[in-house]
mmCIF file of C-alpha atoms in Angstrom:
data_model
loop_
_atom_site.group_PDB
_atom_site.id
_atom_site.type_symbol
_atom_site.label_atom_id
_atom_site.label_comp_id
_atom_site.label_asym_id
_atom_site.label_seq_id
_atom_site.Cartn_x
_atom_site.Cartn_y
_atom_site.Cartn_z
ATOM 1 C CA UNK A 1 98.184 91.110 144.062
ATOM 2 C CA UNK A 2 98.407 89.241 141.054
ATOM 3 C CA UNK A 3 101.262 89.115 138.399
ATOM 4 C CA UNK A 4 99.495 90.538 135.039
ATOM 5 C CA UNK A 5 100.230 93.759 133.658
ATOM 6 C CA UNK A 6 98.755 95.859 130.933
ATOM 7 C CA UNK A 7 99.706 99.011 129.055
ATOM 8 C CA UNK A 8 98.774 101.371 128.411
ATOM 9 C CA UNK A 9 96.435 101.932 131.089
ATOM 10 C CA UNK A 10 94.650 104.622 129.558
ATOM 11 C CA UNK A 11 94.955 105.065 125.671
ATOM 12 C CA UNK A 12 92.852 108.128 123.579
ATOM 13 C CA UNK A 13 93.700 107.947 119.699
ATOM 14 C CA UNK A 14 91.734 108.706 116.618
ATOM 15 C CA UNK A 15 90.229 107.139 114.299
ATOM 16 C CA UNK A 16 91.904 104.680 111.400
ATOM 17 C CA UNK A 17 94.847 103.914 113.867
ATOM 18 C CA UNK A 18 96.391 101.176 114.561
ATOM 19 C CA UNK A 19 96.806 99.857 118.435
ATOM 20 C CA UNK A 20 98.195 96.933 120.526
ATOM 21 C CA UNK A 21 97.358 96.396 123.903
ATOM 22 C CA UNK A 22 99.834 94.610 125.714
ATOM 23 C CA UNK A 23 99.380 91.399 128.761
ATOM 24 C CA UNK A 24 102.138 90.038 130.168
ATOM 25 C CA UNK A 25 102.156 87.751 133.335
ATOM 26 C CA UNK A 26 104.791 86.161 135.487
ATOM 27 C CA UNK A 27 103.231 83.663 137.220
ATOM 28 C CA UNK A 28 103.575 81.062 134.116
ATOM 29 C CA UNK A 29 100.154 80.174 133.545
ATOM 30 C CA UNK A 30 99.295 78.336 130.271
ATOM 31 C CA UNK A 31 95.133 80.464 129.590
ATOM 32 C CA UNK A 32 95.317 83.600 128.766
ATOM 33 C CA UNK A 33 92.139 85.987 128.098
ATOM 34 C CA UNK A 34 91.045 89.135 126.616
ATOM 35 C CA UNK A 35 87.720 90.672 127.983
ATOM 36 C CA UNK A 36 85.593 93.694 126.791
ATOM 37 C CA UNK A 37 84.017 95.633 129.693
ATOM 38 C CA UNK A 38 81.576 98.634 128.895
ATOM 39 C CA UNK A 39 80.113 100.684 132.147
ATOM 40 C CA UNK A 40 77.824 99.046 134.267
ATOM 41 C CA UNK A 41 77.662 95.782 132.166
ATOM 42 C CA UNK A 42 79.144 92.014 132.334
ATOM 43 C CA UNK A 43 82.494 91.077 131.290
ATOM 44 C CA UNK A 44 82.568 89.754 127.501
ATOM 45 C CA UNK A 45 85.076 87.173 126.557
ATOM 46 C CA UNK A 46 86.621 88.145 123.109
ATOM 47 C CA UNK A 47 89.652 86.081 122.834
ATOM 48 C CA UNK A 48 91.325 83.644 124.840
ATOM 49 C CA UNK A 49 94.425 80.952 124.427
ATOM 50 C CA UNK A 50 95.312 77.769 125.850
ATOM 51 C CA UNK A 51 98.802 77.977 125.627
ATOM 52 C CA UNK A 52 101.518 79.641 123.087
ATOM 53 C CA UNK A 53 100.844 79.526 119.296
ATOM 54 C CA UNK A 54 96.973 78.459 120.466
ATOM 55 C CA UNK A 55 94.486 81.397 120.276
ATOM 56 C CA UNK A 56 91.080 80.814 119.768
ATOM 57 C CA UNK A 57 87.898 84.009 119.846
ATOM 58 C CA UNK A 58 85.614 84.351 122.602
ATOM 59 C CA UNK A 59 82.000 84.709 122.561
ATOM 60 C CA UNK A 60 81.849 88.426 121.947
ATOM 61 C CA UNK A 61 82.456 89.255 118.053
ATOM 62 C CA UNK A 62 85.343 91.468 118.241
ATOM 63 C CA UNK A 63 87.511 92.941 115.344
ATOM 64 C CA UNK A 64 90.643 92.699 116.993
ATOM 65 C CA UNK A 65 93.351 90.067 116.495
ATOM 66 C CA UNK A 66 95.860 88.610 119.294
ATOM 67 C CA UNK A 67 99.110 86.488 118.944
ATOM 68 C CA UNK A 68 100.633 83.834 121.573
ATOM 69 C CA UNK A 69 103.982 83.902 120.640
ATOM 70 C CA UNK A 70 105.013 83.647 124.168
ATOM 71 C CA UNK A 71 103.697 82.234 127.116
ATOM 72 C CA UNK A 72 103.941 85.273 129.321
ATOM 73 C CA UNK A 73 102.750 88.072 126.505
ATOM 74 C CA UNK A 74 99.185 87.895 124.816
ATOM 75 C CA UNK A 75 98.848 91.133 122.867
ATOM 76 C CA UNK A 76 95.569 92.340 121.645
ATOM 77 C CA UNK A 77 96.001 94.672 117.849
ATOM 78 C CA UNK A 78 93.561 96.778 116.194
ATOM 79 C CA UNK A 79 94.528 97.425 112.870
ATOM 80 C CA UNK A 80 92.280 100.325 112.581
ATOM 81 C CA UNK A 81 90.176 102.122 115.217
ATOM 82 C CA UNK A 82 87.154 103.311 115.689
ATOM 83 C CA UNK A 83 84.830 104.894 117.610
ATOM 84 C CA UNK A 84 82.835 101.933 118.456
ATOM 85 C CA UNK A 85 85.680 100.147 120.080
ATOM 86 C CA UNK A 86 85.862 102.614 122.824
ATOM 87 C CA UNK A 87 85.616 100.089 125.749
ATOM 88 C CA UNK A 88 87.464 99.138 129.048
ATOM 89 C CA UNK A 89 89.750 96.238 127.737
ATOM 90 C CA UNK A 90 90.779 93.946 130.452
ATOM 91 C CA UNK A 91 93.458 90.804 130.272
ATOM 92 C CA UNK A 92 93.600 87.661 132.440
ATOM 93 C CA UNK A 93 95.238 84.316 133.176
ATOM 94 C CA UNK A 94 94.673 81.285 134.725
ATOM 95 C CA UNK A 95 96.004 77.411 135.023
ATOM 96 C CA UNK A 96 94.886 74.176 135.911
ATOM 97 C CA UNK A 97 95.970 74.698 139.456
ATOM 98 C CA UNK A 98 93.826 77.722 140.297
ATOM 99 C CA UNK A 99 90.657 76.218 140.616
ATOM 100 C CA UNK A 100 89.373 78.050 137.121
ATOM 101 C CA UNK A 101 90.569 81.591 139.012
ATOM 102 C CA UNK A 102 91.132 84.162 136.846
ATOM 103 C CA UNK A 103 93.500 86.944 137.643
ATOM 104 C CA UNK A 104 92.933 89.837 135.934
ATOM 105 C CA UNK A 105 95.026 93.059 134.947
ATOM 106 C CA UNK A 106 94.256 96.542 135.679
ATOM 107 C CA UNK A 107 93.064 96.945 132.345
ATOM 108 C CA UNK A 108 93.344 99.296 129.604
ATOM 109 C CA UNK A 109 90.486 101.985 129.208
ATOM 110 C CA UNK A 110 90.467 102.740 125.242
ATOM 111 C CA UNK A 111 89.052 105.883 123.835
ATOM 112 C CA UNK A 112 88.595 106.352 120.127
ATOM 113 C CA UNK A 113 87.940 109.862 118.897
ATOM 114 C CA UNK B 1 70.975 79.571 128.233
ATOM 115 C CA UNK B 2 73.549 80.482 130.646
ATOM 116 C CA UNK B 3 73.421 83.473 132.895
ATOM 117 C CA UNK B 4 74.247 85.469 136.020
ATOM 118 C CA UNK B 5 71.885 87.968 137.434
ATOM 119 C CA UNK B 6 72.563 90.063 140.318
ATOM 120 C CA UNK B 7 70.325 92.808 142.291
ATOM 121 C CA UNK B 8 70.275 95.164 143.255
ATOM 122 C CA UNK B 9 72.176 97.217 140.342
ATOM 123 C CA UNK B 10 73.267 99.591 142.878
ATOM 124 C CA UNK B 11 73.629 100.780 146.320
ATOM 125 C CA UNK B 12 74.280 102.980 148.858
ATOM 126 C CA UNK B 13 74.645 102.765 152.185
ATOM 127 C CA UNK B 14 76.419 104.220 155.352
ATOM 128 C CA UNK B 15 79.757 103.811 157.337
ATOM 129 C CA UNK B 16 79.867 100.897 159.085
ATOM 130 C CA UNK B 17 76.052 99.645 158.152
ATOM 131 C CA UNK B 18 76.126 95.756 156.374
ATOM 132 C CA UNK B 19 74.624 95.120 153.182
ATOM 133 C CA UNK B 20 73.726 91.831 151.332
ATOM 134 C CA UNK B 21 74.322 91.766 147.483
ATOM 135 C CA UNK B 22 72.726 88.858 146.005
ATOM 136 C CA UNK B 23 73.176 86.715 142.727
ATOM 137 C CA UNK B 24 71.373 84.113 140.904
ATOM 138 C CA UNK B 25 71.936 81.883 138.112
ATOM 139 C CA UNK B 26 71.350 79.044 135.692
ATOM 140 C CA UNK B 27 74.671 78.202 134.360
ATOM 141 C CA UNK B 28 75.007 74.155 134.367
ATOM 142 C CA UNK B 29 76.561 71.731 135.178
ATOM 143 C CA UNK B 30 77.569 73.900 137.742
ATOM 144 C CA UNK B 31 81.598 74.369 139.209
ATOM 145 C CA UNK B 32 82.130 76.972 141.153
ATOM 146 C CA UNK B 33 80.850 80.650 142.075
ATOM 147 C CA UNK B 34 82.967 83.201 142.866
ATOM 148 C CA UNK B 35 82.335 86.421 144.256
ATOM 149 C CA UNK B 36 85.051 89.394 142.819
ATOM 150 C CA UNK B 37 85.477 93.004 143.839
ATOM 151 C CA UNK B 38 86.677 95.791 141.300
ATOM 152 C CA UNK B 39 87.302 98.581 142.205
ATOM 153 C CA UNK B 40 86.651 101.712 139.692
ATOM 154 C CA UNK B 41 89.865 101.327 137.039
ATOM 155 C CA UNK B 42 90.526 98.082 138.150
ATOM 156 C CA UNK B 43 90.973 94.797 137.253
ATOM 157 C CA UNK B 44 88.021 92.215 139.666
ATOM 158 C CA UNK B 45 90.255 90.575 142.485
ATOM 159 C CA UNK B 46 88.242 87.062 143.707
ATOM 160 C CA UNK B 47 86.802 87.725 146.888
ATOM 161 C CA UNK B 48 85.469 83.886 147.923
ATOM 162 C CA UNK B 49 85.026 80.771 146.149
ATOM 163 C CA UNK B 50 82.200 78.235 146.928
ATOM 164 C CA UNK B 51 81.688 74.520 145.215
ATOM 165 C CA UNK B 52 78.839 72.558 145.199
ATOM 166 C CA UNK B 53 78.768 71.505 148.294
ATOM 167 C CA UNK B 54 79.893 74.317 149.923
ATOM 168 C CA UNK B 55 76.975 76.632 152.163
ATOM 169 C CA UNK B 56 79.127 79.620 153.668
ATOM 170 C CA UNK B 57 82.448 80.807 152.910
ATOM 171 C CA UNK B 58 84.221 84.010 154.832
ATOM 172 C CA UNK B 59 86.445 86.310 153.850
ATOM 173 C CA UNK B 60 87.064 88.696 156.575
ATOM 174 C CA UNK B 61 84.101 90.402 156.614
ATOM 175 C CA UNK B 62 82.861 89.682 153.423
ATOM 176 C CA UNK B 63 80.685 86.195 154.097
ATOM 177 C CA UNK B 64 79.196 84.484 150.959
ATOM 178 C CA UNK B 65 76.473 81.988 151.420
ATOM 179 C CA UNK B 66 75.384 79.313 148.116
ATOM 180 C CA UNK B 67 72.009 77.607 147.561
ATOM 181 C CA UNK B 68 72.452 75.126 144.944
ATOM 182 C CA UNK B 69 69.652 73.723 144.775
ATOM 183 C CA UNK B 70 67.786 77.362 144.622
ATOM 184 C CA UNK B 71 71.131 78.475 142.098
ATOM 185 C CA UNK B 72 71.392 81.590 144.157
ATOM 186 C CA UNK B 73 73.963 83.664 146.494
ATOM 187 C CA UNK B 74 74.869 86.260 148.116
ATOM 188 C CA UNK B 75 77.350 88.238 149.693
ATOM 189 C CA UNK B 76 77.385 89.863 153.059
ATOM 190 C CA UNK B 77 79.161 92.802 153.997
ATOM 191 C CA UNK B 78 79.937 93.088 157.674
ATOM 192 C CA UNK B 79 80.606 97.190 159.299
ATOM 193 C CA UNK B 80 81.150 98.879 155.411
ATOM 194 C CA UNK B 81 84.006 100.776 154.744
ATOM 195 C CA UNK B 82 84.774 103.348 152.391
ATOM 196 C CA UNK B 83 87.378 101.277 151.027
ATOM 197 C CA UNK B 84 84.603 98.882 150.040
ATOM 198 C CA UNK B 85 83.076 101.125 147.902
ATOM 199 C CA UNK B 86 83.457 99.176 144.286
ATOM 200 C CA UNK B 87 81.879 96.678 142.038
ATOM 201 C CA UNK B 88 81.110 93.618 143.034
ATOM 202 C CA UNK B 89 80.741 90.693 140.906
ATOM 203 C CA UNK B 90 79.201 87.149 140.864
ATOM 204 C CA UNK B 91 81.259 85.016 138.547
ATOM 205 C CA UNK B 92 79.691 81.134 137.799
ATOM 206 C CA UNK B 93 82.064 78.643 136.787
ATOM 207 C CA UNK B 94 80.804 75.479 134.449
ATOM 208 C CA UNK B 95 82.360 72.175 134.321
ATOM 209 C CA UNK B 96 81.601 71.287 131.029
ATOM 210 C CA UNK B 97 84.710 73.016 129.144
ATOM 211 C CA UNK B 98 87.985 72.771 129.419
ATOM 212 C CA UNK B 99 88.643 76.642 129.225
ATOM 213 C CA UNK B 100 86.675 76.713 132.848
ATOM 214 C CA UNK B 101 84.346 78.607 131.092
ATOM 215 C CA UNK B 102 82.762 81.960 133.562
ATOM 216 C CA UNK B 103 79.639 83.666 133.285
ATOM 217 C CA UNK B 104 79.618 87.324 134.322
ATOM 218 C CA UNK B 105 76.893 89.205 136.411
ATOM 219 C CA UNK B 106 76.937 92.965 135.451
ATOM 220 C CA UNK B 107 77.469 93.319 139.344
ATOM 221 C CA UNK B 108 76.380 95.605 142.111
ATOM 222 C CA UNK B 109 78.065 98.848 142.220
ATOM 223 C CA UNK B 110 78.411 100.311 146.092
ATOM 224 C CA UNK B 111 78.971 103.030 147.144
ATOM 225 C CA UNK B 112 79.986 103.803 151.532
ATOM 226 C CA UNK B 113 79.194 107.241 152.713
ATOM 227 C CA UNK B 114 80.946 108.701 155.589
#
């Protein structure tokens, strides 16, 4: 099993809040990703980094910000909620070495009331 | 314009039966295609990966097969078991970035009856 972990794993707060989601892996990889996953549809990429103080946004327009401070942690921050960022949110890695294979966390399922 | 597609959206099938999920897709210059499972809550875990000039690749008894000339795939699933009740995803791979860009299929979500 891979080395990425996310918390919360399950997060229900209202609206106008505020919210990181927090990725951290061991396994030192330089590409980190954040991924928005609704119920039966495709992964979207919404922000990725090649390495610390690098972060770049993916394909899917997202609101949220994240920071690279450190190579291991790539946190994900709403500054204010709402309902239409209720989504599975789901963080991964990868390095040259793995062949393009991303491991992925167990994700954080985000409800916004 | 990039994309996965992958049929059929769902399925259901018995104990111990096999099943073939299939994928296809027009992502180019082609890398690699990678077949993930994830299970409900889950982050995907990468099931098999298959290059260019790879045909079959197994995986216990999971068996993915690649047509790249066709840019299509599937996935074989030998004697089901509950436990392989999930999602499972085709995931292309294109050479021309260095991110190692990946193009998601919205996957096949099975479900094993006893």
């Amino acid at each position: 099993e891979a080395d990425i972990y996310q918390t919360p794993r399950y997060l229900v707060i209202g609206t106008g809040k505020k919210i990181t989601l927090e990725c951290s892996q061991t396994m030192g990889h330089d590409k980190m990703y954040w991924y928005q996953q609704d119920p039966g549809m495709e992964l979207h990429l919404i922000h990725y980094s090649y390495g610390v103080n690098s972060t770049e946004k993916g394909d899917l327009s997202s609101e949220s910000t994240v920071s690279r401070i450190r190579t291991e942690h790539f946190p994900l921050t709403l500054e204010s909620a709402r309902p239409s960022h209720t989504s599975q949110y789901l963080c991964a890695s990868s390095d040259e070495g793995t062949a393009n294979e991303q491991f992925f966390g167990p994700g954080t399922r985000l409800t916004v009331l | 314009k990039n994309q996965v597609e992958q049929s059929p959206q769902s399925l259901i099938i018995l104990e111990g039966k096999n099943c073939t999920l299939q994928c296809n897709y027009t992502v180019s210059p082609f890398s690699n295609l990678r077949w993930y499972k994830q299970d409900t809550g889950r982050g995907p875990v990468s099931l098999t990966i298959m290059t260019f000039s790879e045909n079959t690749k197994s995986n216990g008894r999971y068996t993915a097969t690649l047509d790249a000339d066709t840019k299509q795939s599937s996935l074989h699933i030998t004697a089901s078991q509950l436990s392989d009740s999930a999602s499972y995803i085709c995931v292309v791979s294109d050479r021309g970035s260095t991110l190692g860009r990946l193009y998601f299929g919205r996957g096949t979500q099975l479900t094993v009856w006893p």
